[in-house]
mmCIF file of C-alpha atoms in Angstrom:
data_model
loop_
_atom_site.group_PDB
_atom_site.id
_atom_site.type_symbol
_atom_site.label_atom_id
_atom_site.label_comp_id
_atom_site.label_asym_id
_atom_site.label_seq_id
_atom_site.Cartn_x
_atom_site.Cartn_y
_atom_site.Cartn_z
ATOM 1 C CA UNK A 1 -5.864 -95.137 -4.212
ATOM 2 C CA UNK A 2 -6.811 -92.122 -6.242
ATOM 3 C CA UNK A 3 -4.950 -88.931 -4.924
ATOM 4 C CA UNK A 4 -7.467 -85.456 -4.753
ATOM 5 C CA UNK A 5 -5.593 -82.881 -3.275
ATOM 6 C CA UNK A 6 -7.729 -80.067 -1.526
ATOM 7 C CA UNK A 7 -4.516 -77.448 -1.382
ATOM 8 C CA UNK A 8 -3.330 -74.469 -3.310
ATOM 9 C CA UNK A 9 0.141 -75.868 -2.972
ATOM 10 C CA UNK A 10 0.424 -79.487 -3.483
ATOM 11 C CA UNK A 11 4.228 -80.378 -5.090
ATOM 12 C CA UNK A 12 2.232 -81.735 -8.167
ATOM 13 C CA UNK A 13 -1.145 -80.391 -8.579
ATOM 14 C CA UNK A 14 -1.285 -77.657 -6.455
ATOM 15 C CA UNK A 15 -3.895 -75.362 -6.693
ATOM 16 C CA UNK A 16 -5.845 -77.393 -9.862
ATOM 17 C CA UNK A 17 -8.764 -79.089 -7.513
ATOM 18 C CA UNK A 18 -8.343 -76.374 -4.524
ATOM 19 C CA UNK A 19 -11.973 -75.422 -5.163
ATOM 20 C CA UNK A 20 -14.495 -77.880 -3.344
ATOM 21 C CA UNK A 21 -16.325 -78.486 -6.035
ATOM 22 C CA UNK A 22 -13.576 -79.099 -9.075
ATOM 23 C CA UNK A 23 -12.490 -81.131 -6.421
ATOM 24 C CA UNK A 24 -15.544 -83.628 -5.965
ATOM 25 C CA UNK A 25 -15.901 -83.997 -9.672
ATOM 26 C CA UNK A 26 -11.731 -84.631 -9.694
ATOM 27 C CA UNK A 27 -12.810 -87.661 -7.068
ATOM 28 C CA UNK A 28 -15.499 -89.206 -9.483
ATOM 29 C CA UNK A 29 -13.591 -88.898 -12.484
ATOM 30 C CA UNK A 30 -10.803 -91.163 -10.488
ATOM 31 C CA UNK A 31 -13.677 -93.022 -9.311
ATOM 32 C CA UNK A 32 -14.567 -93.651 -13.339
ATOM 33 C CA UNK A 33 -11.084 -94.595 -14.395
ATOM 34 C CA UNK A 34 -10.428 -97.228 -11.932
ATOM 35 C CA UNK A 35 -9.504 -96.143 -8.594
ATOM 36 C CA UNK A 36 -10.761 -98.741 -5.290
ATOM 37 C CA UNK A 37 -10.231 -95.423 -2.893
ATOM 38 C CA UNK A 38 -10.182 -91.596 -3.336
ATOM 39 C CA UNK A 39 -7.736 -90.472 -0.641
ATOM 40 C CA UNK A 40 -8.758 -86.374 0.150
ATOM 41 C CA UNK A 41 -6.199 -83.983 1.550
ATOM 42 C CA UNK A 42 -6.248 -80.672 2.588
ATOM 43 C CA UNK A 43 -2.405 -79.869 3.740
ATOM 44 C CA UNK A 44 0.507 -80.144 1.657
ATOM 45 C CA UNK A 45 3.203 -82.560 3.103
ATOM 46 C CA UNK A 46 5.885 -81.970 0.323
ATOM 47 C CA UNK A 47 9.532 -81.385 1.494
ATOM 48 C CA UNK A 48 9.405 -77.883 3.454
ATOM 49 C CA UNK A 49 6.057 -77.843 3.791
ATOM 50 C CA UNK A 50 4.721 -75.614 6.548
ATOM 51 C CA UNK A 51 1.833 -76.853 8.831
ATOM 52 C CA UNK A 52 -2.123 -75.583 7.810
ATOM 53 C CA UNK A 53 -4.309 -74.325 10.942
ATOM 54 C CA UNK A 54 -6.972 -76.767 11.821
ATOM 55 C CA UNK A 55 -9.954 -74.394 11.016
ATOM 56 C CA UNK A 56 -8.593 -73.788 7.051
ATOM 57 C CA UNK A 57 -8.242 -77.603 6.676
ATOM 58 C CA UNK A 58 -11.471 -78.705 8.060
ATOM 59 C CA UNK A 59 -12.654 -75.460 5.556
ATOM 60 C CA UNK A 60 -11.034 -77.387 2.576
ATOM 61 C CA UNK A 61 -11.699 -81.074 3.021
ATOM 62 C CA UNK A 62 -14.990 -81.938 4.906
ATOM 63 C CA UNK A 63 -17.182 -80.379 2.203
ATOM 64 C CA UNK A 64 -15.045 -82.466 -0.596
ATOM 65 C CA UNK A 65 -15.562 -85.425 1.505
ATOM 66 C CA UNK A 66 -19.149 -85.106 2.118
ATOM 67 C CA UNK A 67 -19.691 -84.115 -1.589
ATOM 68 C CA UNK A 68 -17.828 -87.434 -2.793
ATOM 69 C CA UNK A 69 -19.758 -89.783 0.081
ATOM 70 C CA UNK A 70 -22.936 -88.602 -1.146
ATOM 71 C CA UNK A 71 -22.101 -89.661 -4.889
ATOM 72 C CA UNK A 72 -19.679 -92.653 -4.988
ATOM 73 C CA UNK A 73 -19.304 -95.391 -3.233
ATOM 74 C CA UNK A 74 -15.785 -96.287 -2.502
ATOM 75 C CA UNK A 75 -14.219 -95.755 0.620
ATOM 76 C CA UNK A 76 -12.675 -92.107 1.116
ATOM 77 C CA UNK A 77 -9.813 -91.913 2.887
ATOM 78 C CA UNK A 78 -8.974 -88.866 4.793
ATOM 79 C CA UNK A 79 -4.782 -87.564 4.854
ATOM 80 C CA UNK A 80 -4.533 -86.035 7.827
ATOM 81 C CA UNK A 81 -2.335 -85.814 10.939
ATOM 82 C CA UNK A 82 -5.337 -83.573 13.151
ATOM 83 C CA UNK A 83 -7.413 -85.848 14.875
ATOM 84 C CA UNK A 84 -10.724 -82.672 14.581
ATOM 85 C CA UNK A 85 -10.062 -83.308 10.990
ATOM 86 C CA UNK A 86 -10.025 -86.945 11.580
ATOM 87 C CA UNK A 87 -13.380 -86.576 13.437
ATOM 88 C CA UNK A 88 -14.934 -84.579 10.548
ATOM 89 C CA UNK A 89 -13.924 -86.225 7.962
ATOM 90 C CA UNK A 90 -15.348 -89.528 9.367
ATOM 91 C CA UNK A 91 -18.300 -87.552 10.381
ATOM 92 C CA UNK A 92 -19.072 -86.580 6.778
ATOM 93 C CA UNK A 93 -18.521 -90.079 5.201
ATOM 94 C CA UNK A 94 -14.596 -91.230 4.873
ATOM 95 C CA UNK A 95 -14.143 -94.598 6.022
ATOM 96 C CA UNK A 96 -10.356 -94.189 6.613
ATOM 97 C CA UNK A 97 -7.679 -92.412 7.976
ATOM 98 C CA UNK A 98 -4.379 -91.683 6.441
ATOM 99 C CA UNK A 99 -1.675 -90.329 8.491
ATOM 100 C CA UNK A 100 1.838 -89.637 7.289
ATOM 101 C CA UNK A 101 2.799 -89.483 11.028
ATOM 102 C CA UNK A 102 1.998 -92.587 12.542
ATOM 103 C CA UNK A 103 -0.248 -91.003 15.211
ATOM 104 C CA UNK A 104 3.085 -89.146 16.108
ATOM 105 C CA UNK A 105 2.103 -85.464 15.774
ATOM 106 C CA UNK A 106 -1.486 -85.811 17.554
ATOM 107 C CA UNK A 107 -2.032 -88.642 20.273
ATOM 108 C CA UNK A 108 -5.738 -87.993 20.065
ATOM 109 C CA UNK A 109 -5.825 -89.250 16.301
ATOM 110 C CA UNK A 110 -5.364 -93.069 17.017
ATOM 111 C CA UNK A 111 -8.574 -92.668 19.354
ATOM 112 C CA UNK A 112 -10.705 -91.081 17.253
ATOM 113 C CA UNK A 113 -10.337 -93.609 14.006
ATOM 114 C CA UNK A 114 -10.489 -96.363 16.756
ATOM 115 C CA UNK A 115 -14.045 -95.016 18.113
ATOM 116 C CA UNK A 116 -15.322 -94.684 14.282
ATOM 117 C CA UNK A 117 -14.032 -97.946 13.445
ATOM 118 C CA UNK A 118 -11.881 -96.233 10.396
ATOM 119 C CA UNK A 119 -9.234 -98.289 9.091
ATOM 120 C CA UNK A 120 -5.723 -96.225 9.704
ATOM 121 C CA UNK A 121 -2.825 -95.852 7.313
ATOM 122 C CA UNK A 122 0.515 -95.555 9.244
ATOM 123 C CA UNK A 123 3.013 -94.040 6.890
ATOM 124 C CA UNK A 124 7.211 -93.750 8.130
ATOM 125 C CA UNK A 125 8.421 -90.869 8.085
ATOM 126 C CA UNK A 126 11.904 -89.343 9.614
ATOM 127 C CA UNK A 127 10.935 -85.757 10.961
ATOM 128 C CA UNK A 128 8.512 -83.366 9.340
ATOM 129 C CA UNK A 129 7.495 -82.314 6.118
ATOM 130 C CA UNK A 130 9.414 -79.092 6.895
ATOM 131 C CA UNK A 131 12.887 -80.737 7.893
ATOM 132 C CA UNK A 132 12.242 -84.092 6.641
ATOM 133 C CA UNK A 133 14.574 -83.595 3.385
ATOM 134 C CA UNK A 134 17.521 -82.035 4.900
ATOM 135 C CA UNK A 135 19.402 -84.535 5.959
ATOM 136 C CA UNK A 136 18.231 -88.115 5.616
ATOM 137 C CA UNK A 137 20.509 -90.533 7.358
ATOM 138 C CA UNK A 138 20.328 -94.040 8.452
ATOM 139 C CA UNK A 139 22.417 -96.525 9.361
ATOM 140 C CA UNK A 140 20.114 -99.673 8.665
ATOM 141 C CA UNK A 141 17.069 -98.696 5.767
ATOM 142 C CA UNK A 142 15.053 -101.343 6.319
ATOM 143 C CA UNK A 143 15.305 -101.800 9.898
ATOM 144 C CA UNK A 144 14.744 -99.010 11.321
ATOM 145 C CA UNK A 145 11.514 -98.135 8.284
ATOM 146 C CA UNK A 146 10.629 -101.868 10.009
ATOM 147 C CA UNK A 147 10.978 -100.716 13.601
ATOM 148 C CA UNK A 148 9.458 -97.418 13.137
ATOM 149 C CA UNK A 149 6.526 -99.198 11.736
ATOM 150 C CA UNK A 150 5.997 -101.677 13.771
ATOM 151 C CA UNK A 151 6.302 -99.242 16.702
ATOM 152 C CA UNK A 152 3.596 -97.506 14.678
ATOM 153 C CA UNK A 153 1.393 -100.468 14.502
ATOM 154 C CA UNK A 154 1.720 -100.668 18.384
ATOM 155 C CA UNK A 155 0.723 -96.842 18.868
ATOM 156 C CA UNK A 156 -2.546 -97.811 17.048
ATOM 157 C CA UNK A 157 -3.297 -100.496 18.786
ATOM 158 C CA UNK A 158 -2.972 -98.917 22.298
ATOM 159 C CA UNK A 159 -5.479 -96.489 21.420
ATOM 160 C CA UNK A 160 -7.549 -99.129 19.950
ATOM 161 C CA UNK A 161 -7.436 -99.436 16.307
ATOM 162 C CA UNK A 162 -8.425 -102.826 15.460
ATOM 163 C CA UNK A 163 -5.143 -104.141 14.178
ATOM 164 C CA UNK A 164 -7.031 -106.139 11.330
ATOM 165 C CA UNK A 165 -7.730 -102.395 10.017
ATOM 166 C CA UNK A 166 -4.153 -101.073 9.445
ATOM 167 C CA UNK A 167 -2.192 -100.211 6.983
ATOM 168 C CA UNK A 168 1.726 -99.332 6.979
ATOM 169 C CA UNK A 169 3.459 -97.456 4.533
ATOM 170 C CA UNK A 170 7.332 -97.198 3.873
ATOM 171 C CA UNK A 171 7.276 -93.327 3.104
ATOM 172 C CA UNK A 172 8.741 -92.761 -0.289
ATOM 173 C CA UNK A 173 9.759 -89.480 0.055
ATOM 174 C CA UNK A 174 9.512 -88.537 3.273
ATOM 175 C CA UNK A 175 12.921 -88.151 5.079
ATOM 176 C CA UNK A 176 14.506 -90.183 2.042
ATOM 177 C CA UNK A 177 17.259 -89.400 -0.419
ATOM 178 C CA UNK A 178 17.032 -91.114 -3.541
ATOM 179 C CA UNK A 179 18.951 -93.941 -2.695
ATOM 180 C CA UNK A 180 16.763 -94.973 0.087
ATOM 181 C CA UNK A 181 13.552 -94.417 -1.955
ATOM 182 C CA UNK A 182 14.882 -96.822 -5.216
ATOM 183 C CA UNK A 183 16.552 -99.330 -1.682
ATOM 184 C CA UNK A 184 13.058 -99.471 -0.204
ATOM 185 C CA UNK A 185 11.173 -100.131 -3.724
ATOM 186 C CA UNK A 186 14.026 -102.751 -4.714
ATOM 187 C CA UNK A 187 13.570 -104.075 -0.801
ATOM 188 C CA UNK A 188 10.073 -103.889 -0.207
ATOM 189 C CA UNK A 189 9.169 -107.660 0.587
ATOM 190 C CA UNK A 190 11.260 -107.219 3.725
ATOM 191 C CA UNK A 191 8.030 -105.460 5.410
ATOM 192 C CA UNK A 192 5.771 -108.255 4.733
ATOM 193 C CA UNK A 193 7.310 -109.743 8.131
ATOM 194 C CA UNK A 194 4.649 -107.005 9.900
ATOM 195 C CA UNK A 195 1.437 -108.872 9.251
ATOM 196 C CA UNK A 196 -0.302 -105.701 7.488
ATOM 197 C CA UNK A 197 -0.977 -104.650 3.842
ATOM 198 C CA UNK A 198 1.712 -102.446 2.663
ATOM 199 C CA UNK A 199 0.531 -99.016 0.802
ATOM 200 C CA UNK A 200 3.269 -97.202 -1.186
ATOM 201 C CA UNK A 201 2.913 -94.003 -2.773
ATOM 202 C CA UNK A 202 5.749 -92.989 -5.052
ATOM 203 C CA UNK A 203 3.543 -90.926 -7.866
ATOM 204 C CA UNK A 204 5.273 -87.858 -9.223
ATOM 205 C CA UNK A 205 7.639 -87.595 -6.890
ATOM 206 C CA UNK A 206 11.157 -85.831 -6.550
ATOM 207 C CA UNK A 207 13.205 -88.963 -6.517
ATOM 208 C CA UNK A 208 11.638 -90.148 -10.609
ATOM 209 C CA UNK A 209 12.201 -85.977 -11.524
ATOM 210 C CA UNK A 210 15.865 -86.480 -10.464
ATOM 211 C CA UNK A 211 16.100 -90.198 -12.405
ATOM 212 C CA UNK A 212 14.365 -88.763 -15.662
ATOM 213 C CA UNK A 213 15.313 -84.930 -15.212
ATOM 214 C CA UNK A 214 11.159 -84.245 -15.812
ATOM 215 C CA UNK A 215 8.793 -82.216 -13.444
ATOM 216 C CA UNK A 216 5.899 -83.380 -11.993
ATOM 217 C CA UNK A 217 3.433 -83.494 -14.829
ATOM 218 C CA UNK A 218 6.039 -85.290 -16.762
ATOM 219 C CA UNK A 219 6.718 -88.378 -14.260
ATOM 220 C CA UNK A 220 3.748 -90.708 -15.413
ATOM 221 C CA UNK A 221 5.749 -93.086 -16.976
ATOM 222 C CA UNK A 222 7.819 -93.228 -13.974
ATOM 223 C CA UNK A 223 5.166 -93.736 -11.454
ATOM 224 C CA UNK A 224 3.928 -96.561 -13.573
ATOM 225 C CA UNK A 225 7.069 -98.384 -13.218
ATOM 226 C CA UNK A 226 7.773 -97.786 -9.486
ATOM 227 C CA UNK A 227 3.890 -98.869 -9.048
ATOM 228 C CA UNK A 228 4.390 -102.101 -10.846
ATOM 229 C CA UNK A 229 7.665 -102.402 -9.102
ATOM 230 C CA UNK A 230 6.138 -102.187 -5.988
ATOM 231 C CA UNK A 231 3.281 -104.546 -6.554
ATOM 232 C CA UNK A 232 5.768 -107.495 -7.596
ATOM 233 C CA UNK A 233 7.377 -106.713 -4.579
ATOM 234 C CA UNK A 234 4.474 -107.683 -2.508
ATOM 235 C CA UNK A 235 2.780 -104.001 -2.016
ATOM 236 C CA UNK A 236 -0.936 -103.826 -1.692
ATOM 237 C CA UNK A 237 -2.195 -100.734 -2.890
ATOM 238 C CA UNK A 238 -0.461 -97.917 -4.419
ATOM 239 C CA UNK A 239 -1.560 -94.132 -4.275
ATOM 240 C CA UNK A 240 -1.344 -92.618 -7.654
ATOM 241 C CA UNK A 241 -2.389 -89.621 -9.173
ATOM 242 C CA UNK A 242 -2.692 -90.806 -12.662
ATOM 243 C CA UNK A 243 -5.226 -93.837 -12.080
ATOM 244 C CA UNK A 244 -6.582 -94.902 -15.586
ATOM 245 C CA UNK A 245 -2.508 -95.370 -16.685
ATOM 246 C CA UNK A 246 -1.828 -96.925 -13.380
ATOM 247 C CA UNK A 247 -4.608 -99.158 -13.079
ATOM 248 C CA UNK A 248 -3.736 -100.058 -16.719
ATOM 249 C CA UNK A 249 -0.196 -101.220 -16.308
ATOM 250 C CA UNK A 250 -1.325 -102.986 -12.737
ATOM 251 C CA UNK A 251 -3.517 -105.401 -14.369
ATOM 252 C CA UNK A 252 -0.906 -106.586 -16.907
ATOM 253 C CA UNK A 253 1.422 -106.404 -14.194
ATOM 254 C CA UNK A 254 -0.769 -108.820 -11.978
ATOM 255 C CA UNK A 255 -1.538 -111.065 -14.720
ATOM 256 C CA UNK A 256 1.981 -111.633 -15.137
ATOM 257 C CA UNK A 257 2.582 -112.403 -11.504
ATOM 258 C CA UNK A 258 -0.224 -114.870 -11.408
ATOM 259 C CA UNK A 259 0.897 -116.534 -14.141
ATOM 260 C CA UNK A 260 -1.205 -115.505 -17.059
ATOM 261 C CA UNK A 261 -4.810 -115.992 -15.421
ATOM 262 C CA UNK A 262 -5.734 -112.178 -16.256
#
């Protein structure tokens, strides 16, 4: 899953692909080095990140999803928590709806992806992007990431997402000190118990900058090994922003795991 971030403040990239159309031609490079999704966002969710108004994210994504429908065709994936920029975004040609809350923030969101038949990402996270970092605590990692995603996977069916059509997502990063993050990579298999393909997105982020003391542009070694990590460890899909170096490594990676047959 190719990341193209529609925001002037995005931890990494901020501000590089804010305009729509750098943006679309951001998508179909990804597109060209490899990527199976292009996942668009218009609001940042980094640590302290303060909430966008519906109107200015609609404003910043639907025109860089409609631009990419119209000229690839993978499946775009919308990162949202607003179910109007759910409904837009589907409108204009995503296929899929990525949601860091669960369907937490906006109970209309689950409905809306149900009634498009999207496929819905369900992503833990403990609190918000604004508080989420302050003070990360838990007294059982895995079982409560478990629990809170399964209790995700229920929210999405009661509104009627096809359960064959979700995704679940541990949320590296999001209400997670670096301990948990390098736990949940090192622990990861212990998810496969939910039934659903497991999507983890560790590229760039704070917990490799505090391992290797680099900043974000720096990390892409990092990300590769956390992505390769993850995919021995039984994840499915793994949202990157560097896709030709993480496709790369994945497909030596896989032919190890299968035992050669590349």
């Amino acid at each position: 899953m190719g990341i193209v971030n529609v925001t002037p403040d995005s931890f990494s990239d901020g501000g590089a692909f804010f305009d729509a159309g750098v943006a679309v031609e951001h998508g179909l490079r990804l597109a060209s080095e490899g990527a199976d999704i292009l996942d668009v966002g218009g609001e940042s969710t980094r640590p302290g990140a303060a909430p966008v108004p519906v109107e200015e994210e609609l404003r910043r994504v639907v025109p860089v999803v409609r631009g990419l429908a119209a000229r690839c065709r993978l499946p775009i994936s919308v990162d949202t928590t607003k179910a109007a920029v759910a409904r837009a975004a589907l409108e204009a040609g995503a296929a899929i709806v990525n949601d860091v809350s669960a369907l937490r923030f906006d109970p209309e969101l689950g409905r809306v992806a149900a009634a498009a038949g999207a496929a819905v990402v369900l992503m833990h996270m403990q609190g918000e992007p604004r508080t989420m970092q302050q003070a990360p605590h838990y007294d059982d990692l895995l079982g409560e990431v478990r629990a809170g995603l399964a209790a995700a996977l229920a929210r999405a069916e009661a509104a009627g997402v096809d359960p064959a059509r979700t995704l679940v997502d541990p949320g590296i990063g999001f209400g997670k000190t670096l301990e948990h993050n390098l736990e949940l990579l090192r622990r990861l298999g212990e998810l496969a118990g939910l039934g659903r393909p497991l999507l983890v997105g560790p590229s760039r982020k704070a917990f490799i900058g505090k391992i290797t003391g680099l900043p974000p542009g720096e990390r892409v070694e990092g990300t590769i090994a956390a992505c390769c990590l993850a995919a021995a460890n039984g994840a499915h899909v793994v949202r990157v922003h560097d896709v030709a170096a993480a496709r790369r490594a994945l497909a030596v990676a896989d032919a190890v795991l299968a035992g050669g047959r590349a």
